[in-house]
Short mmCIF file of C-alpha atoms in Angstrom, two decimals:
data_model
loop_
_atom_site.label_atom_id
_atom_site.label_comp_id
_atom_site.label_asym_id
_atom_site.label_seq_id
_atom_site.Cartn_x
_atom_site.Cartn_y
_atom_site.Cartn_z
CA MET A 1 132.64 64.47 118.85
CA ASN A 2 131.73 67.14 121.38
CA ILE A 3 129.50 70.11 120.57
CA GLN A 4 132.45 72.52 120.24
CA ASN A 5 134.14 70.28 117.66
CA LEU A 6 130.84 69.89 115.80
CA ILE A 7 130.37 73.67 115.67
CA HIS A 8 133.96 74.08 114.45
CA ALA A 9 133.48 71.43 111.73
CA ALA A 10 130.19 72.99 110.63
CA ALA A 11 131.80 76.43 110.42
CA LEU A 12 134.64 75.06 108.31
CA ALA A 13 132.17 73.26 106.05
CA THR A 14 130.20 76.46 105.60
CA LEU A 15 133.40 78.31 104.76
CA LEU A 16 134.21 75.75 102.10
CA GLY A 17 130.66 75.35 100.87
CA THR A 18 130.95 71.57 101.26
CA PRO A 19 129.34 69.02 103.56
CA VAL A 20 130.86 68.55 107.01
CA ALA A 21 132.23 65.16 105.97
CA GLN A 22 134.29 66.74 103.18
CA ALA A 23 135.76 69.42 105.47
CA GLU A 24 136.72 66.70 107.91
CA ASN A 25 138.12 64.65 105.01
CA LEU A 26 140.50 67.48 104.07
CA ASP A 27 141.66 67.73 107.68
CA VAL A 28 142.13 63.95 107.89
CA VAL A 29 144.09 63.75 104.62
CA MET A 30 146.33 66.69 105.50
CA SER A 31 146.97 65.64 109.10
CA GLN A 32 148.34 62.31 107.85
CA VAL A 33 150.80 63.68 105.28
CA PHE A 34 153.82 64.06 107.58
CA PRO A 35 155.07 62.45 110.77
CA ARG A 36 154.78 64.91 113.68
CA ASP A 37 158.56 65.30 113.93
CA HIS A 38 158.71 66.61 110.32
CA ALA A 39 155.72 68.97 110.00
CA THR A 40 152.46 69.82 111.73
CA TYR A 41 149.20 70.44 109.88
CA ILE A 42 147.76 73.78 111.04
CA GLY A 43 144.58 73.98 108.96
CA TYR A 44 143.30 75.61 105.80
CA GLU A 45 141.86 78.89 104.64
CA SER A 46 139.51 79.65 101.79
CA VAL A 47 140.42 82.79 99.83
CA GLU A 48 138.23 84.49 97.23
CA ARG A 49 139.58 87.42 95.30
CA GLU A 50 136.68 89.86 95.01
CA ASP A 51 138.80 92.24 92.93
CA ILE A 52 138.83 89.77 90.01
CA PRO A 53 135.62 89.62 87.94
CA ALA A 54 133.81 86.26 88.00
CA SER A 55 133.97 86.17 84.19
CA SER A 56 137.78 86.39 84.23
CA ALA A 57 139.98 83.42 83.32
CA ILE A 58 142.18 84.26 86.32
CA ASP A 59 141.73 82.14 89.44
CA ARG A 60 139.39 83.78 91.95
CA LYS A 61 138.86 81.18 94.64
CA TYR A 62 141.60 79.09 96.15
CA LEU A 63 142.46 77.09 99.22
CA ILE A 64 145.61 77.50 101.32
CA VAL A 65 146.66 74.39 103.23
CA ASP A 66 148.92 75.42 106.11
CA PHE A 67 151.72 73.44 107.75
CA ARG A 68 154.67 74.27 109.99
CA LEU A 69 157.93 72.39 109.45
CA ALA A 70 159.91 71.20 112.45
CA ALA A 71 163.11 72.61 110.91
CA SER A 72 163.02 76.40 111.08
CA HIS A 73 165.08 76.85 107.90
CA PRO A 74 164.71 73.71 105.77
CA ALA A 75 166.99 73.11 102.82
CA SER A 76 165.50 73.96 99.44
CA GLU A 77 165.38 70.28 98.49
CA GLN A 78 163.52 69.39 101.71
CA LEU A 79 161.02 72.19 101.14
CA GLN A 80 160.42 71.10 97.54
CA ALA A 81 159.97 67.48 98.64
CA SER A 82 157.50 68.60 101.33
CA VAL A 83 155.43 70.60 98.82
CA HIS A 84 155.41 67.61 96.48
CA LYS A 85 154.28 65.29 99.28
CA VAL A 86 151.32 67.54 100.20
CA CYS A 87 150.29 68.02 96.57
CA MET A 88 150.43 64.29 95.86
CA ALA A 89 148.33 63.53 98.95
CA LEU A 90 145.68 65.92 97.60
CA LEU A 91 145.85 64.59 94.04
CA LYS A 92 145.46 60.97 95.18
CA ASP A 93 142.14 61.77 96.85
CA ARG A 94 140.02 62.13 93.70
CA GLU A 95 136.77 62.56 95.63
CA LEU A 96 138.24 65.43 97.62
CA ILE A 97 139.58 67.10 94.45
CA ARG A 98 136.20 66.68 92.74
CA THR A 99 134.42 68.21 95.72
CA LEU A 100 136.81 71.17 95.85
CA SER A 101 136.41 71.71 92.12
CA ASP A 102 132.62 71.47 92.36
CA SER A 103 132.78 74.05 95.16
CA GLY A 104 134.52 76.49 92.82
CA TYR A 105 138.13 76.17 93.91
CA ASP A 106 140.50 76.95 91.06
CA MET A 107 143.71 76.29 92.95
CA VAL A 108 145.21 74.79 96.10
CA SER A 109 148.35 76.28 97.64
CA VAL A 110 150.61 74.95 100.39
CA ALA A 111 152.19 77.19 103.02
CA PHE A 112 154.91 76.26 105.50
CA ASP A 113 155.26 79.74 106.92
CA ARG A 114 153.40 83.05 106.85
CA ARG A 115 155.40 84.49 103.95
CA THR A 116 155.41 81.91 101.15
CA GLN A 117 152.82 79.81 99.35
CA PHE A 118 153.45 77.08 96.79
CA ASP A 119 150.78 76.23 94.22
CA CYS A 120 149.75 72.59 93.91
CA LEU A 121 146.99 72.66 91.35
#
């Protein structure tokens, strides 16, 4: 790992509030969900809604996992199957889910474009 990659991994880990290994683990898990000719893993973004009080039962902090599908306008069934595949990959990695939960994430969403997000958990 070169210094630029190490800096990038450390910045992502700081953003998530998790150790570098966990940030890399999320990238590894997500980059292996689809074959390259179906979808490409772009990355993830941590979002915290400051306008919602911390004492509220409404989700404040969530993670968006971003992909781009090879098909520009996938059929509804293909999109639903893709969301399910990403969510199941996350759910199968119990250590990753535990770490995200311990870091305060209330929800994980999947995006395949810049307009729409699908909630996993």
